[in-house]
GROMACS .gro file of C-alpha atoms in nm:
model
  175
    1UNK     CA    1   0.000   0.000   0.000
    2UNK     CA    2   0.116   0.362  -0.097
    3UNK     CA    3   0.198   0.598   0.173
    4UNK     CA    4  -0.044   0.904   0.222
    5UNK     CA    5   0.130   1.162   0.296
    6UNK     CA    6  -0.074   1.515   0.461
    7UNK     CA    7  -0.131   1.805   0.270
    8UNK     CA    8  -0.142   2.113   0.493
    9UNK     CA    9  -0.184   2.511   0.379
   10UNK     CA   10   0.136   2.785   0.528
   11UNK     CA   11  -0.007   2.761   0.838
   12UNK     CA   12   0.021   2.405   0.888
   13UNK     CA   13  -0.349   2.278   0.911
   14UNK     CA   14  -0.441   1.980   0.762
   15UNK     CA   15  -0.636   2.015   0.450
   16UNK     CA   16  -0.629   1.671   0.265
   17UNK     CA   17  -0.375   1.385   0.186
   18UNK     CA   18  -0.197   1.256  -0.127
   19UNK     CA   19   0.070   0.986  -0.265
   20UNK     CA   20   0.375   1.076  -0.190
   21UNK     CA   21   0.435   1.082  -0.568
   22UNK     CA   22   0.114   1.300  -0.629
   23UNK     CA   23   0.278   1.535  -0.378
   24UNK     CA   24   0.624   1.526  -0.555
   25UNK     CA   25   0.420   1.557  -0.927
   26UNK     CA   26   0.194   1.816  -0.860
   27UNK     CA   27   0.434   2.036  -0.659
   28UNK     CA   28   0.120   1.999  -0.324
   29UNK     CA   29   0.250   2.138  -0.016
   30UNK     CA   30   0.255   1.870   0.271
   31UNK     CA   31   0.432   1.797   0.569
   32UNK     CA   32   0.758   1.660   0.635
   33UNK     CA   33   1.033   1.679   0.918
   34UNK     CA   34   1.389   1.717   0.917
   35UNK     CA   35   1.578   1.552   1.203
   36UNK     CA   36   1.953   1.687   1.331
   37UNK     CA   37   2.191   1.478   1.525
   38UNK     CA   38   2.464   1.588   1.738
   39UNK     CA   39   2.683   1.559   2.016
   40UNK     CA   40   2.998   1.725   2.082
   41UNK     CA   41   3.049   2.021   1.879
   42UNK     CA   42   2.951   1.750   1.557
   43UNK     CA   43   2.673   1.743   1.341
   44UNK     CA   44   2.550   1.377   1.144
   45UNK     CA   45   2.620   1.389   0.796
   46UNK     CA   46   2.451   1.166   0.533
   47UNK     CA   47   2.495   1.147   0.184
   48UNK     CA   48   2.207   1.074   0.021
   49UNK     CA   49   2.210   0.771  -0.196
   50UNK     CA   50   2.246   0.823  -0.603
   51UNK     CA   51   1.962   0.653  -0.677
   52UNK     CA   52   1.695   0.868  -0.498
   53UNK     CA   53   1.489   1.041  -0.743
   54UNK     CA   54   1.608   1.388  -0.637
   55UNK     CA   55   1.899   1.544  -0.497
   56UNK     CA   56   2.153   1.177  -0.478
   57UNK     CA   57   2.499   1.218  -0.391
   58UNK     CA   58   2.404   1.553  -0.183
   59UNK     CA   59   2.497   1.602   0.173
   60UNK     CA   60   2.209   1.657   0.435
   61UNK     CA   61   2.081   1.628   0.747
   62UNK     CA   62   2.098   1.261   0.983
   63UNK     CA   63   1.714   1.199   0.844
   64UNK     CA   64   1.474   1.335   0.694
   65UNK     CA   65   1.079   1.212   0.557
   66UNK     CA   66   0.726   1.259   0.594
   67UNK     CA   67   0.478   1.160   0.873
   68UNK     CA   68   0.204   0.943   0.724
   69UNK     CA   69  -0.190   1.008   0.722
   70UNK     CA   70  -0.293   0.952   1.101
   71UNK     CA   71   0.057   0.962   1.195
   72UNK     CA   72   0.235   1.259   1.478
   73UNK     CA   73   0.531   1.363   1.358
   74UNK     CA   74   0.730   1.257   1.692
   75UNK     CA   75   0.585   0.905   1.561
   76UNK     CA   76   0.723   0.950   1.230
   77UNK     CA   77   1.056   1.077   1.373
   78UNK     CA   78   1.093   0.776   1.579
   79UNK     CA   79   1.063   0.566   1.267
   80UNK     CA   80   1.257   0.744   1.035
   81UNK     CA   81   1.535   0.785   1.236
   82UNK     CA   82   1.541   0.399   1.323
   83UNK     CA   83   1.466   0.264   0.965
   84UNK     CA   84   1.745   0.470   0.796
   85UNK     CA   85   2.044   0.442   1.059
   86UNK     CA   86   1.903   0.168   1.342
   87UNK     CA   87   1.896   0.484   1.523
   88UNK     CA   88   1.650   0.526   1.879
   89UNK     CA   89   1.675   0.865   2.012
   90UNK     CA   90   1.449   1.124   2.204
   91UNK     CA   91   1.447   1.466   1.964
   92UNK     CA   92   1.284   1.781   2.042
   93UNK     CA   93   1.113   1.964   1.765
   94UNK     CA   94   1.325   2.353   1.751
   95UNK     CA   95   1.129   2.515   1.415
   96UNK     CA   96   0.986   2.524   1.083
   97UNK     CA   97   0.967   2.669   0.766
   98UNK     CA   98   0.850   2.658   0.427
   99UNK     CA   99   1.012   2.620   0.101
  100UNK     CA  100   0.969   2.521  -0.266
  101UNK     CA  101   1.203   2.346  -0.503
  102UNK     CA  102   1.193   2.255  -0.837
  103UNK     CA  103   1.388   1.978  -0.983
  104UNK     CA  104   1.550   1.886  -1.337
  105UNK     CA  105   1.281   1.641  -1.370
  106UNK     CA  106   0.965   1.730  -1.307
  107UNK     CA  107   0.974   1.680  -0.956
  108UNK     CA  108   0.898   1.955  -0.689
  109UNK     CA  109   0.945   1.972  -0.332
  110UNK     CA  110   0.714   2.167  -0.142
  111UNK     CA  111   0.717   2.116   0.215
  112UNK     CA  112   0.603   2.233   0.560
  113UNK     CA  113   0.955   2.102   0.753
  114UNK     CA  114   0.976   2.036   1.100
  115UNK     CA  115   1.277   2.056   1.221
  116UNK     CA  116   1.409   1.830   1.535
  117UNK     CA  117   1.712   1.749   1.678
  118UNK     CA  118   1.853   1.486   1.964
  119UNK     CA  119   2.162   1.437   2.097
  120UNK     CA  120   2.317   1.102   2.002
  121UNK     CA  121   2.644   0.913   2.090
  122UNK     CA  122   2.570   0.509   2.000
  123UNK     CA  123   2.605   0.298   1.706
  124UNK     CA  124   2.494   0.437   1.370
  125UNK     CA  125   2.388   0.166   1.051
  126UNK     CA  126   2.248   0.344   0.730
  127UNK     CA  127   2.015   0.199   0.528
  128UNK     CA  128   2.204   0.153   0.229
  129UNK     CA  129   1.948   0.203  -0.043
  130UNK     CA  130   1.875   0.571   0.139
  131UNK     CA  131   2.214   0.637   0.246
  132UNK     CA  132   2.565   0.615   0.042
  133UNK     CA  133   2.797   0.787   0.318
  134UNK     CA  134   2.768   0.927   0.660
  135UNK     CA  135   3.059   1.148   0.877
  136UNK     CA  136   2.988   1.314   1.199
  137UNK     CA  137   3.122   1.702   1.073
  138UNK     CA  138   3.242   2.009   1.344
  139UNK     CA  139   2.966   2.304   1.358
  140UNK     CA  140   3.253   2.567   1.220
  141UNK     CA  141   3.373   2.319   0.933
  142UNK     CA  142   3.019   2.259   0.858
  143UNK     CA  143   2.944   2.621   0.829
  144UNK     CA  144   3.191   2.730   0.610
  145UNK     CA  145   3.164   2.429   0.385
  146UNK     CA  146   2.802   2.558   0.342
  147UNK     CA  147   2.882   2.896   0.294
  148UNK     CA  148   3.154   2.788   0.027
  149UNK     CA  149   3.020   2.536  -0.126
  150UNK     CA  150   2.679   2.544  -0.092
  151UNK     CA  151   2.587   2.311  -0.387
  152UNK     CA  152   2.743   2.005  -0.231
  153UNK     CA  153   2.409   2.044   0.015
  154UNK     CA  154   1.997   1.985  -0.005
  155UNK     CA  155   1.855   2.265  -0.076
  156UNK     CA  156   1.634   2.207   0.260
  157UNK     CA  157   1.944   2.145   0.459
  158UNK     CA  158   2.064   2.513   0.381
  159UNK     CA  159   1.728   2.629   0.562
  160UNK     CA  160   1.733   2.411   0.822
  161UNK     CA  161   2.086   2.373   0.922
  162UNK     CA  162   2.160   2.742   1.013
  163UNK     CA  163   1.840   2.699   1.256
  164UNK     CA  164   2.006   2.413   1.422
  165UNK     CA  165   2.367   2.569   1.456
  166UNK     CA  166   2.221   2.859   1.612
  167UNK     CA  167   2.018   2.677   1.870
  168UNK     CA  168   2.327   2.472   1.966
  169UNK     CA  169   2.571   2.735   1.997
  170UNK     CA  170   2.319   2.971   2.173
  171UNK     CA  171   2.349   3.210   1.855
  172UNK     CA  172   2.714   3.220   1.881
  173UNK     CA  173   2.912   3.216   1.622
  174UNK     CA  174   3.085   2.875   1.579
  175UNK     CA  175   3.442   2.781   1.650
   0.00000   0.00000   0.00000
């Protein structure tokens, strides 16, 4: 069975559901979440596998999907986070935002992200089929890699990350 995903309007209310490929297609606006992991000054890395249909071979954030229909996102966190890297680990929710991308293909992301993080030290094992590389990356190296290179990113994780950085370094500047 295809997962229904939950179409929402800028203000985050529920107004429907589609495929997740009707929602990639049609360019819908629905929720998703974005989840950060860290511990010590570091910040999970993945590399997203080349054969996703958008965005393979970028760098983002530890995880990142869509709650189902019926579904909290804390729920769909919890998932996520274990069926891509084996990963359980309590995550707080610290903002959203909107944003709209259109691919080479015909494929569009339009999402409502939530973005969480959770503080993680254990053993990490990727999915393979979602994940081609991971590396646990310093706040300062990761910001200046973004600001340099910005390409070599998601174009979510450039949104999202600066949110993140700034709630873990208390909006100081890092290094």
């Amino acid at each position: 069975m295809m997962d229904h995903l939950i179409c929402v309007d800028i203000q985050d209310r529920e107004i429907g559901n589609a495929t997740k490929e009707e929602c990639h297609k049609k360019g819908l606006l629905h929720r998703a979440f974005s989840v950060f992991l860290y511990h010590e000054g570091k910040l999970l890395l993945q590399r997203r596998a080349l054969e996703k249909y958008h965005s393979g071979g970028l760098w983002t954030n530890a995880c990142c999907s869509h709650p189902r229909c019926q579904e909290s996102l804390t729920e769909a966190v919890e998932r996520r986070l274990y069926q891509e890297l084996s990963v359980v680990c309590s995550c707080e929710e610290v903002g959203e935002f909107i944003y709209f991308h259109k691919f080479h293909n015909e494929m569009y992301e339009y999402e409502y992200d939530h973005v969480f993080i959770g503080q993680y030290y254990g053993e990490i094992s990727p999915d393979k089929e979602e994940i081609m590389d991971l590396k646990w990356m310093e706040i300062a190296d990761l910001s200046e890699s973004m600001l340099h290179n910005p390409e070599q990113y998601t174009v979510w994780f450039l949104t999202a990350a600066p949110m993140v950085i700034r709630k873990l370094t208390g909006g100081k500047k890092p290094g």
